[in-house]
mmCIF file of C-alpha atoms and ligand atoms in Angstrom:
data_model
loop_
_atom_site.group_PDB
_atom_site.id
_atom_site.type_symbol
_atom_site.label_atom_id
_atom_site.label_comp_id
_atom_site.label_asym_id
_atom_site.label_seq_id
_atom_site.Cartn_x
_atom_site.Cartn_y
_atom_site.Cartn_z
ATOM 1 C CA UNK A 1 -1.297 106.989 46.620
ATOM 2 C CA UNK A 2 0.935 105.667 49.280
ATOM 3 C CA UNK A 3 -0.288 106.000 53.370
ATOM 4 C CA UNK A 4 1.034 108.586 55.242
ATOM 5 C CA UNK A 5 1.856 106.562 57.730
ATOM 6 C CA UNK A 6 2.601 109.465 60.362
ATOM 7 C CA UNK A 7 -0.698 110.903 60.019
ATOM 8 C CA UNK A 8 -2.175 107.348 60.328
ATOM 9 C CA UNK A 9 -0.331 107.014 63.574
ATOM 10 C CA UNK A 10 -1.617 110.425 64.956
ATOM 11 C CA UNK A 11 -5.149 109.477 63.594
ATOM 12 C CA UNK A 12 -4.746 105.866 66.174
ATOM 13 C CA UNK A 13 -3.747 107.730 69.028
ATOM 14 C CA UNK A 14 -6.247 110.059 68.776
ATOM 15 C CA UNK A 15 -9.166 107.658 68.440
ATOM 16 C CA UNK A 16 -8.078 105.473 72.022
ATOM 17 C CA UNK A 17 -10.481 104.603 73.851
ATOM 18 C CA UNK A 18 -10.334 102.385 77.334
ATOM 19 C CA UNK A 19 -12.805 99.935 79.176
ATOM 20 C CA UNK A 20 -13.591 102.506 81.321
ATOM 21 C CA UNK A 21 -15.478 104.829 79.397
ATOM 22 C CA UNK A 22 -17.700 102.336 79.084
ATOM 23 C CA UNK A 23 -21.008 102.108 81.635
ATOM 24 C CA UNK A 24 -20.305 97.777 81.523
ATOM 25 C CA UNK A 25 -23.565 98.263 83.964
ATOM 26 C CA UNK A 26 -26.373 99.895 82.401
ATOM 27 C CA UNK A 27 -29.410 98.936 81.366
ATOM 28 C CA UNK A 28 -30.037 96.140 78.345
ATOM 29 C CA UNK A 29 -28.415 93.147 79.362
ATOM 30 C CA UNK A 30 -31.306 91.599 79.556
ATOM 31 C CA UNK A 31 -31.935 92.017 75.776
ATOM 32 C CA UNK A 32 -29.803 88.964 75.385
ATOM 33 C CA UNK A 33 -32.293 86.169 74.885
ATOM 34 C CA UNK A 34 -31.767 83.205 76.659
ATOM 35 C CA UNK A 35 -30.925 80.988 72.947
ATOM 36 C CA UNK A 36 -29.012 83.561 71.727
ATOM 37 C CA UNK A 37 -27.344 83.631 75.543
ATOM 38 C CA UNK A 38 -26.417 79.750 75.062
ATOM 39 C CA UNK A 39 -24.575 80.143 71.199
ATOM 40 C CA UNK A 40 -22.652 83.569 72.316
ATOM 41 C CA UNK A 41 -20.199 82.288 75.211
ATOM 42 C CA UNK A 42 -18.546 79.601 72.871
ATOM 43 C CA UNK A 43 -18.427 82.231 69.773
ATOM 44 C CA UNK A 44 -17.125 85.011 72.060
ATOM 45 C CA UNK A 45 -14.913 82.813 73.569
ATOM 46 C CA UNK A 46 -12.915 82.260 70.499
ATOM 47 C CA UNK A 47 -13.203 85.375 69.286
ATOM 48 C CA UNK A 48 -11.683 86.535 72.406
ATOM 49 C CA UNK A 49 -8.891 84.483 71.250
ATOM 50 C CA UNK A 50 -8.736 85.158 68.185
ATOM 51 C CA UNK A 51 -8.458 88.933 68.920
ATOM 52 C CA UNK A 52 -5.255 87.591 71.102
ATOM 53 C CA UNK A 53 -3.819 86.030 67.654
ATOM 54 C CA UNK A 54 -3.832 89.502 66.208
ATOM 55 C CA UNK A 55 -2.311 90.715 69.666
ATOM 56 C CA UNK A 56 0.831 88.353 69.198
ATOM 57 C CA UNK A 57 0.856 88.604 65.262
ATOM 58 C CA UNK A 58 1.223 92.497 65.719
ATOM 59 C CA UNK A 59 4.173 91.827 68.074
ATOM 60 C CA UNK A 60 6.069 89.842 65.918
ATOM 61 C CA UNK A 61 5.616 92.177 63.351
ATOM 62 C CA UNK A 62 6.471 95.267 65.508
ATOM 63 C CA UNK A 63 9.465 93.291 66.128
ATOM 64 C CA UNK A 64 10.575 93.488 62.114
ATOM 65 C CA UNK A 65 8.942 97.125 61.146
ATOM 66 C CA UNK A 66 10.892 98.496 58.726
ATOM 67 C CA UNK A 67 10.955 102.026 60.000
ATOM 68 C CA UNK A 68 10.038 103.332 63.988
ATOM 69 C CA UNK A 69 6.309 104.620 62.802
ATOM 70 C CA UNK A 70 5.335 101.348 61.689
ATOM 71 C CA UNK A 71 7.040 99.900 64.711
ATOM 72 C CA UNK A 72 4.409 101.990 67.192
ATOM 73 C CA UNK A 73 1.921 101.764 64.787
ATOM 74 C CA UNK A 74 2.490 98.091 65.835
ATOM 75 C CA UNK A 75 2.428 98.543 68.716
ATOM 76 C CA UNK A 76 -0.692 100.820 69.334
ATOM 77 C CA UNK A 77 -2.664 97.505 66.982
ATOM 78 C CA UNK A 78 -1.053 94.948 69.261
ATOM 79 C CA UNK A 79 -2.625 96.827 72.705
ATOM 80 C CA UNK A 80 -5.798 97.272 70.507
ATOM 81 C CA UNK A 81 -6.372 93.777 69.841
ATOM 82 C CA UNK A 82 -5.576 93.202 73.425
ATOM 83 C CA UNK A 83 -8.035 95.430 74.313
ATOM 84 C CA UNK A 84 -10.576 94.037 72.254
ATOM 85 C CA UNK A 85 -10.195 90.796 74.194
ATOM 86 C CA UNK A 86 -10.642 92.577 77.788
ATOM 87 C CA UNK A 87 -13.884 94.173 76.163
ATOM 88 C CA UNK A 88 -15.162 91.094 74.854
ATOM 89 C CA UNK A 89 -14.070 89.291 78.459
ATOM 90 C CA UNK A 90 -16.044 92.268 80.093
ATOM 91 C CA UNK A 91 -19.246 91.715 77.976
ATOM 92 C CA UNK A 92 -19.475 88.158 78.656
ATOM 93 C CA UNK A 93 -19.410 88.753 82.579
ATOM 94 C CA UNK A 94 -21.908 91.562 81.838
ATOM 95 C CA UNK A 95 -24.076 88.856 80.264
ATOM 96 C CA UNK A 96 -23.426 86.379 83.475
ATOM 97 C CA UNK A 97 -21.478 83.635 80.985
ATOM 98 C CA UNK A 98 -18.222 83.772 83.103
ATOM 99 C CA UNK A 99 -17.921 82.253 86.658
ATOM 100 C CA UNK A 100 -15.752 84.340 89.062
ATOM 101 C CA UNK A 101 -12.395 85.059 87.509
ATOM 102 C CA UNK A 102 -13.304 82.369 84.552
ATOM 103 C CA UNK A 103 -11.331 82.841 81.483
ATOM 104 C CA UNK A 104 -12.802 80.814 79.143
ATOM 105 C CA UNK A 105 -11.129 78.578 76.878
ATOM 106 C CA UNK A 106 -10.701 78.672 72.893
ATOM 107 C CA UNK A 107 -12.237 76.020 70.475
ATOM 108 C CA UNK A 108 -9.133 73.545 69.416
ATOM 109 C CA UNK A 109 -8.363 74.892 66.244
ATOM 110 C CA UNK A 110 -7.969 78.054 67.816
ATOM 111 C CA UNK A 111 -5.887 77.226 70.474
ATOM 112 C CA UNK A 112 -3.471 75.602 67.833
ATOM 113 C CA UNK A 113 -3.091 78.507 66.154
ATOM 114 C CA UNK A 114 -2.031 80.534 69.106
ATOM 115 C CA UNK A 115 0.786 77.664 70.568
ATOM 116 C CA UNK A 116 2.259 77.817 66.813
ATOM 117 C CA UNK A 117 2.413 81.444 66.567
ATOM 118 C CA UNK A 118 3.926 81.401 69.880
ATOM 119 C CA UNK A 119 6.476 79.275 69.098
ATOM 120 C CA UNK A 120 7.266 80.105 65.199
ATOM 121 C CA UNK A 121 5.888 83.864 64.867
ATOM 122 C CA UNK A 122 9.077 85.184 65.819
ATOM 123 C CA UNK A 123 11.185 83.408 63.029
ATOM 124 C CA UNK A 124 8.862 84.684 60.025
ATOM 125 C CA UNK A 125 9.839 87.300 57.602
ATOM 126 C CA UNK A 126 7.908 90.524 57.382
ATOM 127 C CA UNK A 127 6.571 89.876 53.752
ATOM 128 C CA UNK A 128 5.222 86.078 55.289
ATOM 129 C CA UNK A 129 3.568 87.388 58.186
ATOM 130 C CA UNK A 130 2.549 91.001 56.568
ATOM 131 C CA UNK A 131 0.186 88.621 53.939
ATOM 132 C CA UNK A 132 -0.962 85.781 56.318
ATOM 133 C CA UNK A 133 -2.248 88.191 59.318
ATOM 134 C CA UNK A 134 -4.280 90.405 56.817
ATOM 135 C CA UNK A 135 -6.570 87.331 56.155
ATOM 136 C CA UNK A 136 -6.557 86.832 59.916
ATOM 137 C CA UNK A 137 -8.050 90.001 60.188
ATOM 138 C CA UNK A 138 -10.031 90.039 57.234
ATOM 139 C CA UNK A 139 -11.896 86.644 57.744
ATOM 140 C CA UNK A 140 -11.881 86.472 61.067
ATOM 141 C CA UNK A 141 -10.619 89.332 63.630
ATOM 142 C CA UNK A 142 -12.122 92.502 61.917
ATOM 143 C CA UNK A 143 -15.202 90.368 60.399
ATOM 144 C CA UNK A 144 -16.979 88.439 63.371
ATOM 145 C CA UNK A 145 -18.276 91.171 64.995
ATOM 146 C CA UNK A 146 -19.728 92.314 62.346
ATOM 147 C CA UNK A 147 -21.629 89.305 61.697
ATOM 148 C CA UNK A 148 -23.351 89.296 65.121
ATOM 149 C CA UNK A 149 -24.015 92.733 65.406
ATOM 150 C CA UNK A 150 -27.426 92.816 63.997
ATOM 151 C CA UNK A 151 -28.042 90.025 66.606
ATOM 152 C CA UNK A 152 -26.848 91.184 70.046
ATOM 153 C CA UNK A 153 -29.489 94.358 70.584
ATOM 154 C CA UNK A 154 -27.888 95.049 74.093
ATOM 155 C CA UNK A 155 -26.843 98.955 73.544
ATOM 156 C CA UNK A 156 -23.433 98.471 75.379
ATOM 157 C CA UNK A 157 -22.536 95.796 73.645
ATOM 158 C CA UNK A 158 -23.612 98.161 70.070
ATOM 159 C CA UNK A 159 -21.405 100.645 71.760
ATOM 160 C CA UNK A 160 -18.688 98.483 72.024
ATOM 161 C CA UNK A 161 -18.256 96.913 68.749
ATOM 162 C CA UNK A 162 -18.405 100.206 67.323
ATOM 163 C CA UNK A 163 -15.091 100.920 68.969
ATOM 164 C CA UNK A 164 -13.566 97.879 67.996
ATOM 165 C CA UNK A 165 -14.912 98.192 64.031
ATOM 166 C CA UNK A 166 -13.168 101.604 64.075
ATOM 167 C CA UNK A 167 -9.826 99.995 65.497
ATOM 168 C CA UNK A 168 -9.941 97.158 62.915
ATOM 169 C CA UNK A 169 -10.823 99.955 59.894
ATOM 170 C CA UNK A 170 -7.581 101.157 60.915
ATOM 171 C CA UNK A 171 -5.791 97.814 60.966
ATOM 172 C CA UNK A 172 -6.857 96.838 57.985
ATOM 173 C CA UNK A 173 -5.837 100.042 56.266
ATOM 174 C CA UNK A 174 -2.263 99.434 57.495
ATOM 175 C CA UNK A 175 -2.524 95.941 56.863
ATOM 176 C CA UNK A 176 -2.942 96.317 53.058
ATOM 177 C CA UNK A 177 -0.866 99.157 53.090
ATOM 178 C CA UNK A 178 2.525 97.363 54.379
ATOM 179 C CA UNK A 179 1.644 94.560 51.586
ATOM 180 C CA UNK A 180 1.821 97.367 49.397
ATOM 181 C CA UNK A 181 5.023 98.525 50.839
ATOM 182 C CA UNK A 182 6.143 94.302 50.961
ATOM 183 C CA UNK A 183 5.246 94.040 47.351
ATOM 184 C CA UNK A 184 8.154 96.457 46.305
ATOM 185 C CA UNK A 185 10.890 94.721 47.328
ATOM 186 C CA UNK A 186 13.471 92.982 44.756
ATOM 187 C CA UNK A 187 11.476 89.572 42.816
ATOM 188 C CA UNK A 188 15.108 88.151 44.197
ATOM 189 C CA UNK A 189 14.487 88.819 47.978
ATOM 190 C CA UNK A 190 10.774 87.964 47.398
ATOM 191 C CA UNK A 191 10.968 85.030 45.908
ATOM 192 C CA UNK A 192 14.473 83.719 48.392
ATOM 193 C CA UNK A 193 12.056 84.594 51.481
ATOM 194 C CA UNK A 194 8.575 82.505 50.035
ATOM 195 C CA UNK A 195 11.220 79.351 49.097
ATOM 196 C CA UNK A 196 13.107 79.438 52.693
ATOM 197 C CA UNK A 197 9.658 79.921 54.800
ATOM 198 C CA UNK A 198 8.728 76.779 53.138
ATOM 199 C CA UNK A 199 12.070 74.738 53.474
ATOM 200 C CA UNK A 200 11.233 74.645 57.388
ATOM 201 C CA UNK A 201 8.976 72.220 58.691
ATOM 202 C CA UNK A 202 6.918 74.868 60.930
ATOM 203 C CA UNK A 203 5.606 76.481 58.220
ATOM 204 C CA UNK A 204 3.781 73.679 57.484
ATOM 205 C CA UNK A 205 2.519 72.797 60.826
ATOM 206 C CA UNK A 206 0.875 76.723 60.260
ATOM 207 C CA UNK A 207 -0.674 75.619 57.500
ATOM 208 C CA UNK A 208 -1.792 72.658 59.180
ATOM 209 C CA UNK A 209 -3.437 74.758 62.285
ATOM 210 C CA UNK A 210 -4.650 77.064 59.639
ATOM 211 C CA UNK A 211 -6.759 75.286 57.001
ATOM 212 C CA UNK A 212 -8.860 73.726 59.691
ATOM 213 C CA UNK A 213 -9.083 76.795 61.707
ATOM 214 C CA UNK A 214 -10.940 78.640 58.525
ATOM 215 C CA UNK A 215 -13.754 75.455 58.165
ATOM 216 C CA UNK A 216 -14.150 75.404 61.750
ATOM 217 C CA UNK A 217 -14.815 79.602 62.403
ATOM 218 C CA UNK A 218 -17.061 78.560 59.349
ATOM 219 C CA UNK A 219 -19.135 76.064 61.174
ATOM 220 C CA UNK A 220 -19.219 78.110 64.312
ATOM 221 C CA UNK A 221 -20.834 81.047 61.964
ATOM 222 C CA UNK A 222 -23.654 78.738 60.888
ATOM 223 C CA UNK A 223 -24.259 77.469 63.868
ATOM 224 C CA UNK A 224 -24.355 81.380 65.756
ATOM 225 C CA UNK A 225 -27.048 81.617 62.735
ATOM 226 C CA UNK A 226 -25.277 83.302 60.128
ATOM 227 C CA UNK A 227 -24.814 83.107 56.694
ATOM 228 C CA UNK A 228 -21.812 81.246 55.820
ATOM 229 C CA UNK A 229 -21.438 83.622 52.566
ATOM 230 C CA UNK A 230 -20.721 86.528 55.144
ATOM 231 C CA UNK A 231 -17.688 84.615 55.708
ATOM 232 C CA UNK A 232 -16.770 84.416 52.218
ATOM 233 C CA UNK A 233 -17.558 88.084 51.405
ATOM 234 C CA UNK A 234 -15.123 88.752 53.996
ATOM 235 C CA UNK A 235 -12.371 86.576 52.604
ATOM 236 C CA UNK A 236 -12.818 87.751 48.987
ATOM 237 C CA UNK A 237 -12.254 91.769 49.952
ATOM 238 C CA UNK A 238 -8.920 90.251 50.760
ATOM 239 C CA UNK A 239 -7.827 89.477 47.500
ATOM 240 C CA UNK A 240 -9.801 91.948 45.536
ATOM 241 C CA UNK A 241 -8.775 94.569 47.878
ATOM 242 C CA UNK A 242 -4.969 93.201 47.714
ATOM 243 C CA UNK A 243 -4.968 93.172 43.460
ATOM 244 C CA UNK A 244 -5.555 96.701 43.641
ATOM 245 C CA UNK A 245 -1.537 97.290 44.343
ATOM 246 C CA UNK A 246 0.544 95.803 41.537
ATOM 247 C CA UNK A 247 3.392 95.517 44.473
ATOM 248 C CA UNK A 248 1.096 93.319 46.540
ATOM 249 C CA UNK A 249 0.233 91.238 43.303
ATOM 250 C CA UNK A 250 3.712 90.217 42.817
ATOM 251 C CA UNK A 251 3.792 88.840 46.540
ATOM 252 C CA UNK A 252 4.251 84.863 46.069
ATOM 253 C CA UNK A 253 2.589 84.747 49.787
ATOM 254 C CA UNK A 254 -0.176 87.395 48.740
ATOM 255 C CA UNK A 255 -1.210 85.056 45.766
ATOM 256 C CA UNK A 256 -1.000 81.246 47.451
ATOM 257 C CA UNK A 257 -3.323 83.360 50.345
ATOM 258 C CA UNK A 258 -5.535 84.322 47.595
ATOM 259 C CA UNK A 259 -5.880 81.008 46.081
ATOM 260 C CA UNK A 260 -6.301 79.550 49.326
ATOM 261 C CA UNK A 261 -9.317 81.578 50.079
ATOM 262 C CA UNK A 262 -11.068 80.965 46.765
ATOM 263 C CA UNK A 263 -10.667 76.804 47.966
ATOM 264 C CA UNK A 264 -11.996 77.715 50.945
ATOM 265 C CA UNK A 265 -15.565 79.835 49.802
ATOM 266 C CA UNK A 266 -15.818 77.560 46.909
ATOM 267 C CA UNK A 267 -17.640 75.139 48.576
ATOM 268 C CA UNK A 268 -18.564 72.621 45.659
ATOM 269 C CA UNK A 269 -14.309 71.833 45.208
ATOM 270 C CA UNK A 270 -14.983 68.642 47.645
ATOM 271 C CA UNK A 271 -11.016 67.640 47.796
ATOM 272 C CA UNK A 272 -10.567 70.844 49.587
ATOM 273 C CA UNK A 273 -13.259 70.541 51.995
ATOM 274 C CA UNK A 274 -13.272 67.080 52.485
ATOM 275 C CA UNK A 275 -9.677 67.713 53.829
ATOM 276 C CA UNK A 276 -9.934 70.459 55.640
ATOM 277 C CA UNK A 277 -13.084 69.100 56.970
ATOM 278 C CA UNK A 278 -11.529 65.750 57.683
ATOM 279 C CA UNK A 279 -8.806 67.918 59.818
ATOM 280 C CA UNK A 280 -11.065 69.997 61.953
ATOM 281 C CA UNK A 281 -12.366 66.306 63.005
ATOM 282 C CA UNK A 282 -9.206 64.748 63.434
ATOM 283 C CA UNK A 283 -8.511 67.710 65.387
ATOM 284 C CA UNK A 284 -11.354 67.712 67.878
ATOM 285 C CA UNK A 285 -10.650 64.505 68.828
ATOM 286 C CA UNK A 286 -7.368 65.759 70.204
ATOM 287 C CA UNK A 287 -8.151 65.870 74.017
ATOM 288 C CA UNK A 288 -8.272 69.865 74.863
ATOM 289 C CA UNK A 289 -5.508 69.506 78.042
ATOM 290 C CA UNK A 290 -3.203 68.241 75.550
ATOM 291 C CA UNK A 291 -3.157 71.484 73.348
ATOM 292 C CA UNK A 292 -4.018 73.659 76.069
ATOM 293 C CA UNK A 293 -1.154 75.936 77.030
ATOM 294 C CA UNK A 294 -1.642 79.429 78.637
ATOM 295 C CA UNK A 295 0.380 81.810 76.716
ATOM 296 C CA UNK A 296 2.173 83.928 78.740
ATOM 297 C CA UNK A 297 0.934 87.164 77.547
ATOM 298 C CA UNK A 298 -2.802 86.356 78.104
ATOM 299 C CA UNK A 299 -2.121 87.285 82.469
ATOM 300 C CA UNK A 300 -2.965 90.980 80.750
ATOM 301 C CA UNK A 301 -5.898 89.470 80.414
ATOM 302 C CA UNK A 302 -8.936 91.222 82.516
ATOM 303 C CA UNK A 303 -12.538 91.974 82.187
ATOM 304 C CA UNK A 304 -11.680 94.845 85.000
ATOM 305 C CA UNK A 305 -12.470 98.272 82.938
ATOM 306 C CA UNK A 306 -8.861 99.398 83.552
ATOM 307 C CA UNK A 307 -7.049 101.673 80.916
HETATM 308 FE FE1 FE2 B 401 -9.458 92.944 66.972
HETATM 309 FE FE1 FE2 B 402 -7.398 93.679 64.208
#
């Protein structure tokens, strides 16, 4: 049965919470062991990025919502994610990983995916972003967390991803909702909108920030200690989740997403990897300062437990 998306939106605005209702100084920091200490800046450094590719995705999409309810819905998800980033920023000063005002910087691959979406989000279609961003979220925004929380005992931080893992429930539920909704549109207008995405050159440049993005999250994982299949558990609730709605099965995007995703958990097909490994290499050798651009959204960045 179809969302109702009004009550959803009632249901987010009820459930907002804000950095300060959390005590960011009591007791179990020091429950962060001193190896554990070392992996967790880089990880939640690009996840704290990552959370700001959801941020911008959500505004592009806000931008196209089809009706004003999914347009705030948007909107809410877009300070959410944004807020997940401050609370991340605010547990790594908790933890003593940031020096001063530090805002630390994002892995290559992620900061390529940021400067294209900030440059090229803008001119997707709905139905092209509205299937990309839920694997986003799936793999990577709504899923990391969960992989480390067994690991990080400090109770705030518990507390904390709690709130977020509610938020991204909610996100996710919208997100496979609207393909849903995406899915019923005219085979015509489906199939015009997959062909023109691909007749511009920055689609592929996406892909090209993308596919290396996925092996490299995947190498951070193992090396943060987790099991790589968590990863792939993640990305397969995309598509079984998605081939639940016959309207988001007929999405060209929705299936080339799919098939991308069993490529990337299958880890015996060697062409893939060996690409898309060969591309998260070629891409750390590109010298960080050369990628590295500030977007211009991230000043509402702040670990200070404001609202
Ligand atoms: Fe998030
Ligand atoms: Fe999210």
């Amino acid at each position: 049965m179809a969302m109702d998306l009004e009550r959803m939106l009632q249901m987010i605005k009820d459930r907002q919470w804000a950095l300060v209702d959390i005590d960011w100084d009591a007791p179990g920091a020091e429950l962060i062991e001193p190896e554990l200490h070392a992996k967790l800046k880089p990880f939640l450094s690009d996840l704290m990025w990552i959370e700001n590719v959801g941020a911008r995705g959500f505004a592009a999409m806000a931008k196209k919502a089809p009706n004003p309810t999914l347009k705030t819905i948007y909107e809410y998800f877009h300070a959410e994610e944004q807020k997940h980033a401050n609370a991340e920023l605010a547990l790594m000063r908790r933890w003593g990983m940031l020096d001063g005002d530090e805002i630390p910087s994002p892995n290559v691959n992620v900061q390529l995916v940021i400067n294209w979406l900030d440059k090229y989000s803008d001119d997707m279609s709905l139905s092209m972003l509205g299937t990309v961003i839920p694997m986003l979220e799936v793999a990577l925004d709504g899923a990391l967390i969960k992989f480390i929380t067994d690991e990080v005992k400090d109770p705030v931080a518990q507390e904390v991803f709690k709130k977020i893992n509610s938020d991204e429930s909610r996100h996710l539920a919208v997100d496979y909702e609207v393909m849903d909704l995406l899915g019923q549109a005219k085979v015509r207008k489906l199939i015009t909108e997959f062909v023109g995405a691909w007749a511009s050159p920055s689609l592929m440049m996406g892909v090209l920030s993308y596919i290396p993005l996925l092996n490299k999250m995947r190498d951070n994982i193992v090396a943060m200690g987790v099991d790589e299949e968590k990863l792939y558990g993640a990305m397969r609730k995309y598509q079984a989740v998605g081939e639940r709605s016959a309207f988001a099965r007929r999405l060209p995007m929705f299936q080339l997403v799919s098939l991308h995703g069993r490529l990337v958990v299958n880890r015996d097909f060697v062409p893939y990897h060996a690409v898309a490994d060969g591309l998260v290499k070629l891409t750390g050798k590109i010298p960080f300062g050369l990628v590295h651009r500030t977007p211009t959204w991230s000043q509402e960045l702040t670990y200070e437990p404001a609202a």
